[in-house]
Coordinates of C-alpha atoms in Angstrom, one line a residue:
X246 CA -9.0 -20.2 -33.9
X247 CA -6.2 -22.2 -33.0
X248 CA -3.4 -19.2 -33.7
X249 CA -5.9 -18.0 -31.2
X250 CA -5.6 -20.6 -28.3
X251 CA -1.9 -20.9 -28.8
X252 CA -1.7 -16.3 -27.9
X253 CA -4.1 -17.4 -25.2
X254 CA -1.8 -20.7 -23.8
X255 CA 1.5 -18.4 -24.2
X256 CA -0.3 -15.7 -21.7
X257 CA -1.3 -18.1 -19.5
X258 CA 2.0 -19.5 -19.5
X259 CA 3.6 -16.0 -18.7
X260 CA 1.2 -15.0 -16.1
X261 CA 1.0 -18.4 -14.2
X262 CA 5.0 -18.5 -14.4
X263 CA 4.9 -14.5 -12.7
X264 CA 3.1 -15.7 -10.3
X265 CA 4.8 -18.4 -9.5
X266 CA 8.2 -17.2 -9.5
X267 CA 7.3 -14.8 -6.7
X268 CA 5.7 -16.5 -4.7
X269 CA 8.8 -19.1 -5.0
X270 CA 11.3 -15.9 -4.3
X271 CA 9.2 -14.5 -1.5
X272 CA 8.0 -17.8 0.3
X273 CA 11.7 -19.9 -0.2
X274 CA 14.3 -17.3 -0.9
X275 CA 13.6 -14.2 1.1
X276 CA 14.8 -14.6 4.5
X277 CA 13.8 -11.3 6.1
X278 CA 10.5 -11.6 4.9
X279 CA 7.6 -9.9 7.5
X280 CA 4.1 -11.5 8.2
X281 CA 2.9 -8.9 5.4
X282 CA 5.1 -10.3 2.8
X283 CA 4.7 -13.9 3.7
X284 CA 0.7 -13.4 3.2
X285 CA 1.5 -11.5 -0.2
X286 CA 3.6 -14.3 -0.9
X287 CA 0.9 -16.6 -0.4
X288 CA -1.0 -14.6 -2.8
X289 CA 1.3 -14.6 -5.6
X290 CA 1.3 -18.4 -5.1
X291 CA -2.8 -18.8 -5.0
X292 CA -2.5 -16.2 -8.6
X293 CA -0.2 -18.6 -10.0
X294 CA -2.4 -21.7 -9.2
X295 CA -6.0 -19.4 -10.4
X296 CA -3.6 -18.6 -13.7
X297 CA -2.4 -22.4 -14.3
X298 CA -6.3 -23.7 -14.3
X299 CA -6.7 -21.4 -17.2
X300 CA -4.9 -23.9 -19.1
X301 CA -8.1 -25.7 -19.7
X302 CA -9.4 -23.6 -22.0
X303 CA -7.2 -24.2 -24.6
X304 CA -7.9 -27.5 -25.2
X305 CA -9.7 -28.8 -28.0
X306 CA -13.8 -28.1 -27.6
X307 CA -13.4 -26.3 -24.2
X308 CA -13.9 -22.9 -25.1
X309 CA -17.4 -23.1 -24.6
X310 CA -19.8 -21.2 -22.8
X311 CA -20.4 -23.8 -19.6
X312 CA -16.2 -23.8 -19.2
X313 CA -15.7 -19.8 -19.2
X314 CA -18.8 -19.7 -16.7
X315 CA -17.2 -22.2 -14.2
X316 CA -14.0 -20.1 -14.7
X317 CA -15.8 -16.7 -13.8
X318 CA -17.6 -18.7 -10.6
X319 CA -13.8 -20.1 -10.0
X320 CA -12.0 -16.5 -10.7
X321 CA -14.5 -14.9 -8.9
X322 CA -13.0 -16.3 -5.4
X323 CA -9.7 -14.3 -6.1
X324 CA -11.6 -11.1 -4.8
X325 CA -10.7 -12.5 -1.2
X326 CA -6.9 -12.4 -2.1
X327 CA -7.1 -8.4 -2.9
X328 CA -9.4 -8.0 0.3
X329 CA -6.5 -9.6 2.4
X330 CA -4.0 -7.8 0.8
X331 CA -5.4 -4.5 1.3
X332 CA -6.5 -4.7 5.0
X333 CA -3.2 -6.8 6.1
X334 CA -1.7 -3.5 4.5
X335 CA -4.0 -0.9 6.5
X336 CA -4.9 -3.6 9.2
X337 CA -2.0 -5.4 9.6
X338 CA -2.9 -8.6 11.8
X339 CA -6.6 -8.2 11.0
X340 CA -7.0 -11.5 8.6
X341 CA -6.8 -14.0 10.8
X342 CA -8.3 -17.5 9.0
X343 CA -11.8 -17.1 10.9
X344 CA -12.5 -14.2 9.4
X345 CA -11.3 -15.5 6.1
X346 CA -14.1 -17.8 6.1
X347 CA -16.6 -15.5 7.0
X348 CA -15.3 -13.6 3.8
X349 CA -15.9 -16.7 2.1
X350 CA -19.4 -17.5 2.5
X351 CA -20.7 -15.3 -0.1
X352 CA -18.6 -17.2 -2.9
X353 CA -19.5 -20.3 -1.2
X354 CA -23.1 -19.3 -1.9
X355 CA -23.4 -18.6 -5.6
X356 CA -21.1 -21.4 -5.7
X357 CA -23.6 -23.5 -4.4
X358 CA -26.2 -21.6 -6.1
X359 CA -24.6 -22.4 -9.6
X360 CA -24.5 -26.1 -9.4
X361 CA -28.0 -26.3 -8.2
X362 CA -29.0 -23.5 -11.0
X363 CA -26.6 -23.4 -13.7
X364 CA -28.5 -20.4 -15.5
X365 CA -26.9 -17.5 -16.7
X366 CA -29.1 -15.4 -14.1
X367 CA -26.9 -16.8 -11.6
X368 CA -23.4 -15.6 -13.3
X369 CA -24.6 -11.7 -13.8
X370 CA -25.8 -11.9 -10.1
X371 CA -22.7 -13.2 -9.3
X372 CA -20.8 -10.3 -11.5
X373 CA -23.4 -7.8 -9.9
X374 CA -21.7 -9.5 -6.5
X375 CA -18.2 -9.4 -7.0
X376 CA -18.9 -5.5 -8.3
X377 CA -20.2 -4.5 -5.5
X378 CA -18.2 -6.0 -3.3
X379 CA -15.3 -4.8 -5.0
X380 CA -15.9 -1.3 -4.5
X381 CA -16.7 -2.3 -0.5
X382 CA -13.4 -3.2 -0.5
X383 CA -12.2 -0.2 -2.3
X384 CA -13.5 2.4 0.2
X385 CA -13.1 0.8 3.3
X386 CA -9.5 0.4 2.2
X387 CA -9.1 3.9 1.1
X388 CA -10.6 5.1 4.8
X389 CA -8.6 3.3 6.8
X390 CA -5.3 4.2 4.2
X391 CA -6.3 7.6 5.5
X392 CA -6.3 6.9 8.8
X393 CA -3.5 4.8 8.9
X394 CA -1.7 7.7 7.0
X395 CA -2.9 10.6 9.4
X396 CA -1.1 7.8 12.2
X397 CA 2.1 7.6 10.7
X398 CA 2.9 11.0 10.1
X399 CA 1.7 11.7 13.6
X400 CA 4.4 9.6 15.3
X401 CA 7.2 9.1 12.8
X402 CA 10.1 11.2 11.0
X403 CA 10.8 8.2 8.8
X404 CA 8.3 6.5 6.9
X405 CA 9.6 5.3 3.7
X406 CA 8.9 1.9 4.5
X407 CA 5.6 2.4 6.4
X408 CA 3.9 5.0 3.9
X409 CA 0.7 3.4 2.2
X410 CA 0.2 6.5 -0.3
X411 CA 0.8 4.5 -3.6
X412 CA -2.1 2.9 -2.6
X413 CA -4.4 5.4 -3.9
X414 CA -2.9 4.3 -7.9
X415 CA -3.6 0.5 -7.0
X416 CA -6.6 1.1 -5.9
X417 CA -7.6 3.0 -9.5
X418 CA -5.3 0.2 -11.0
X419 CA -7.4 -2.9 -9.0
X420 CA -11.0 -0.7 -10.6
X421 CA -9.3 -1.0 -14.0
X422 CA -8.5 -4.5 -13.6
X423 CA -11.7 -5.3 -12.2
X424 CA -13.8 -3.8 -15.3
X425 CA -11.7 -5.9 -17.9
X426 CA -11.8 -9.1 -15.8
X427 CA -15.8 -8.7 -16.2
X428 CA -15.8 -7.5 -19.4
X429 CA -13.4 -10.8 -19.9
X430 CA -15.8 -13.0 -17.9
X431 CA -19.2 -11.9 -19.6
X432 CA -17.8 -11.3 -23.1
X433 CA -14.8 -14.2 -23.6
X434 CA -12.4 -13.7 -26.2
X435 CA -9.4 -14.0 -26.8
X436 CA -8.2 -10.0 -27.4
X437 CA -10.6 -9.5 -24.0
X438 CA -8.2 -12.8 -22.3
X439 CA -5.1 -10.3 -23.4
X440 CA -6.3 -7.8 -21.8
X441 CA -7.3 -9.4 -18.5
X442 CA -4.4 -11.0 -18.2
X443 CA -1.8 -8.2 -19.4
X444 CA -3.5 -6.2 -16.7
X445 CA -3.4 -8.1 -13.8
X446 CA 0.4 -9.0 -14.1
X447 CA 1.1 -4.8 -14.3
X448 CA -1.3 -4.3 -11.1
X449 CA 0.5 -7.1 -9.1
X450 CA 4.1 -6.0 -10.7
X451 CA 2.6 -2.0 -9.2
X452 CA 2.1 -4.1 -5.9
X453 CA 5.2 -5.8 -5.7
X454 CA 7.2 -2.4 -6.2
X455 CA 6.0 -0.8 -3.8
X456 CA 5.5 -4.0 -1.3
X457 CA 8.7 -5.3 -1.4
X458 CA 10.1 -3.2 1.4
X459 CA 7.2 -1.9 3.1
X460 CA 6.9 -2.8 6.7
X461 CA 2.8 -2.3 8.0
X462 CA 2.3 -1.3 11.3
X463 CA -0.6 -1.2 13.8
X464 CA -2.3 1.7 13.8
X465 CA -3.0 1.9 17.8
X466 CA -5.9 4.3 19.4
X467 CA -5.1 7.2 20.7
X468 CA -7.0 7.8 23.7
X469 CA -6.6 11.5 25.1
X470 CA -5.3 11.2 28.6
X471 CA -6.4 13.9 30.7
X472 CA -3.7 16.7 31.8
X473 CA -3.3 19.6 33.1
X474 CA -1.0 20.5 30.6
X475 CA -3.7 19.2 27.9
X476 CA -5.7 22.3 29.0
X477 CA -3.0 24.7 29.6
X478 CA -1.8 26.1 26.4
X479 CA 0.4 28.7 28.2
X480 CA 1.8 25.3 29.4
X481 CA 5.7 25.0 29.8
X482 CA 6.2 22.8 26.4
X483 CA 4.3 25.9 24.4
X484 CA 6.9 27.9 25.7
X485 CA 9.7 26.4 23.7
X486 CA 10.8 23.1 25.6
X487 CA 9.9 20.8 23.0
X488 CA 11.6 23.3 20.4
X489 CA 14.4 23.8 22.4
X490 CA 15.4 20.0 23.3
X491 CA 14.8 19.0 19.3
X492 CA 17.2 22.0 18.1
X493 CA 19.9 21.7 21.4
X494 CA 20.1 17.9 21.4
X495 CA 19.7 17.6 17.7
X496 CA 17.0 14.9 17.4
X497 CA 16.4 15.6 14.6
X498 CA 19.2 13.9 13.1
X499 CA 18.0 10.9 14.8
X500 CA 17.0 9.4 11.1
X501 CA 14.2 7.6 12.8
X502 CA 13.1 9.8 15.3
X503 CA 9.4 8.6 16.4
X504 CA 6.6 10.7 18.5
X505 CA 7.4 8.2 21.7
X506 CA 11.1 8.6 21.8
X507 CA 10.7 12.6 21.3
X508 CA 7.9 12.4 24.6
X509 CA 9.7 9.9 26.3
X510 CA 13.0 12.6 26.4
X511 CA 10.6 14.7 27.6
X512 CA 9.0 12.8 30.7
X513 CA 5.7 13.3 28.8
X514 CA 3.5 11.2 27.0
X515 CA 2.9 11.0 23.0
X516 CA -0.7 12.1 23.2
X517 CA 0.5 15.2 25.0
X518 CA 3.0 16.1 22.5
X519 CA 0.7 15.4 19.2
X520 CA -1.7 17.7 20.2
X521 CA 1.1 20.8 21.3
X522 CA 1.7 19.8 17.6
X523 CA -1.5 19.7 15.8
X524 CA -3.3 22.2 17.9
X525 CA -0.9 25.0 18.3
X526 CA 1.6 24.5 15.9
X527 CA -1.0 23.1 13.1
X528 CA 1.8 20.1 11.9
X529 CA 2.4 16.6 12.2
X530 CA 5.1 15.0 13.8
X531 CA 6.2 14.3 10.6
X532 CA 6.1 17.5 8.9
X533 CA 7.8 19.7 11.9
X534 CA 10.7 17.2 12.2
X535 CA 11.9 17.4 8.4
X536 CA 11.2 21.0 8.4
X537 CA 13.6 21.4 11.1
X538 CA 16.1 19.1 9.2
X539 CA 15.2 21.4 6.6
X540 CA 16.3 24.6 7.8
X541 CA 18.6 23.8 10.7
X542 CA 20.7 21.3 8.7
X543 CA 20.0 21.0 4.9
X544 CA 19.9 24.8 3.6
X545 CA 23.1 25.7 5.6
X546 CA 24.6 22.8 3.9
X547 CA 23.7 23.5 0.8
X548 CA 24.5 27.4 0.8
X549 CA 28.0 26.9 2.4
X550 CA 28.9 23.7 0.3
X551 CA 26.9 23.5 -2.8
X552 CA 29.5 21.1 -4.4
X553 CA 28.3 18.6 -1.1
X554 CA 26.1 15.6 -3.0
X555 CA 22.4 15.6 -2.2
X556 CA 22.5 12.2 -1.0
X557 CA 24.9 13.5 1.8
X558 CA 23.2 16.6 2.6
X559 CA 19.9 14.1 3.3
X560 CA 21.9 12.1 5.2
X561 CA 23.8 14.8 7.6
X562 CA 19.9 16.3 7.8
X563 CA 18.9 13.3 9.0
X564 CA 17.0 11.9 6.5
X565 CA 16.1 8.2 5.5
X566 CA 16.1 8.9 1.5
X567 CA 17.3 11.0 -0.9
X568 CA 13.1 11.0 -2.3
X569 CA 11.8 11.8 1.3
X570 CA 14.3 15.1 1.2
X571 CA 13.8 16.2 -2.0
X572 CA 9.6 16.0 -1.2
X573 CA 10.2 18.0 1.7
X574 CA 12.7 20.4 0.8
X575 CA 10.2 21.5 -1.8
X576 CA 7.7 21.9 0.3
X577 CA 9.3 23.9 2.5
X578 CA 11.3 26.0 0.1
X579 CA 9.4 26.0 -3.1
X580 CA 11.8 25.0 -5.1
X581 CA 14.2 21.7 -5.6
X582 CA 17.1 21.3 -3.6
X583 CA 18.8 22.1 -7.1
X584 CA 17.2 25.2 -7.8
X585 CA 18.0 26.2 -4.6
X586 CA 22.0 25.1 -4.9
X587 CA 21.1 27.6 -8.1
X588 CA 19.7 30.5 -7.0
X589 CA 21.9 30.5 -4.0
X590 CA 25.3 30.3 -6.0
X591 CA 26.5 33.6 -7.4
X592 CA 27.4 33.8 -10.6
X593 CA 31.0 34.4 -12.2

């Protein structure tokens, strides 16, 4: 049993110092840091606190019963710190401390609850609870991650730092997570501690990856402005202005070319030129601009100079990242800009 505590001490150790060190790097050392990242920051440093309590269980006679059920009642508060994270990433601005303690009341309840009633009635209610609630969080996250994604690639030719699609692994990561913490909670040992606490560190070191340069933005409503030229699709910009001022002008080496700047050259508005896009050429904002980088600038490139780099073919296409062009040359061509550099090189 003791071998035992000392695996379970050196993990809490670990995890308590991961959490600590970035929230220390993100909080104190990262100058540049966003709202977003100061609030995951905060996180990491409420994790490291959650992981450091921990501690107590390794003391002589305290890995009882009544200790691992405060724990769980404790732990069981840390669902508010994924519900923040995930709607100040598809809601950015939305937390606001109010609403945090609305959020709260819940855990304040069965905290409540428990020291009136310590029974173990009250901690698989509570599990039942944080299940639940869990799962709220889960899809009313991956809804508005939808939305928000359907909003970005609407109005933006770059979005390598605004995309939210690695959500969807996190989110089957958190679910993961989430069944081993109960399991953990309800059925203590120590092989169930490793696990619980192995897994959280990979699901915040997922976040962190793909957090660490992402910038959130507010998603704003669209609201359809009526226009004559909204009910016109015989309408001058059908007729090839937009086309025209994107291919003669070249915006689309504009590397980050939004919907507003590409209506604003236009004297329209960003409504207008969505739907032209949606409705009659069945693409987003995103998808039309790299495709036109795509075959305007990137396959000439690469058939005329197939010793050129790919990372400076993305760049003279006007891309942001070497990932973003190789996703959507191969969309557009079927095949990777090396096969392409392949096919189209003759051989000797």
């Amino acid at each position: 049993m003791e071998e035992n505590m000392n695996i379970s001490a050196f993990l809490i150790g670990v995890s308590t110092a991961f959490f600590a060190f970035f929230a220390i790097h993100i909080l104190f050392w990262r100058k540049d840091r966003t709202r977003f990242q100061t609030v995951l920051g905060f996180i990491m440093a409420v994790w490291a606190v959650w992981n450091l309590k921990d501690l107590v269980i390794t003391f002589p006679d305290m890995y009882r019963k009544e200790v691992l059920d405060w724990i769980m009642i404790i732990d069981g508060w840390s669902a508010l710190t994924y519900t923040v994270f995930v709607f100040e990433t598809v809601m950015p601005g939305w937390v606001t401390w109010r609403k945090l303690a609305y959020l709260s009341l819940p855990f304040v309840a069965f905290t409540l609850l428990y020291i009136i009633e310590p029974q173990r009635w009250v901690i698989y209610a509570y599990a039942a609870f944080l299940w639940f609630y869990a799962w709220a969080i889960v899809i009313i996250g991956f809804v508005k991650m939808k939305r928000y994604l359907s909003y970005v690639r609407k109005n933006y030719s770059n979005i390598d730092d605004i995309d939210v699609s690695w959500l969807k692994p996190v989110f089957l990561f958190a679910i993961i997570s989430q069944l081993a913490w109960l399991f953990t909670s309800l059925f203590a040992t120590v092989t169930t501690d490793i696990v619980y606490y192995v897994s959280a560190m990979l699901l915040w070191l997922m976040v962190l990856h793909y957090c660490w340069n992402f910038r959130p933005i507010v998603v704003e409503k669209e609201i359809e402005r009526p226009q004559v030229l909204h009910r016109n699709p015989s309408s001058a910009i059908v007729e090839g202005v937009l086309e025209r001022m994107v291919e003669e002008q070249q915006l689309f080496l504009v590397k980050n070319l939004t919907l507003t700047d590409l209506a604003a050259a236009m004297g329209t508005n960003r409504t207008y030129v969505s739907n032209y896009l949606s409705q009659v050429r069945g693409q987003t904002f995103y998808d039309y601009i790299n495709q036109i980088r795509i075959e305007k600038k990137s396959v000439p490139l690469l058939r005329e100079h197939p010793e050129y780099t790919l990372d400076y073919v993305a760049n003279e296409s006007g891309f942001a990242s070497i990932s973003t062009f190789r996703r959507a040359f191969l969309k557009l061509t079927g095949k990777t800009p090396r096969q392409f550099i392949a096919a189209a090189t003759p051989e000797p």
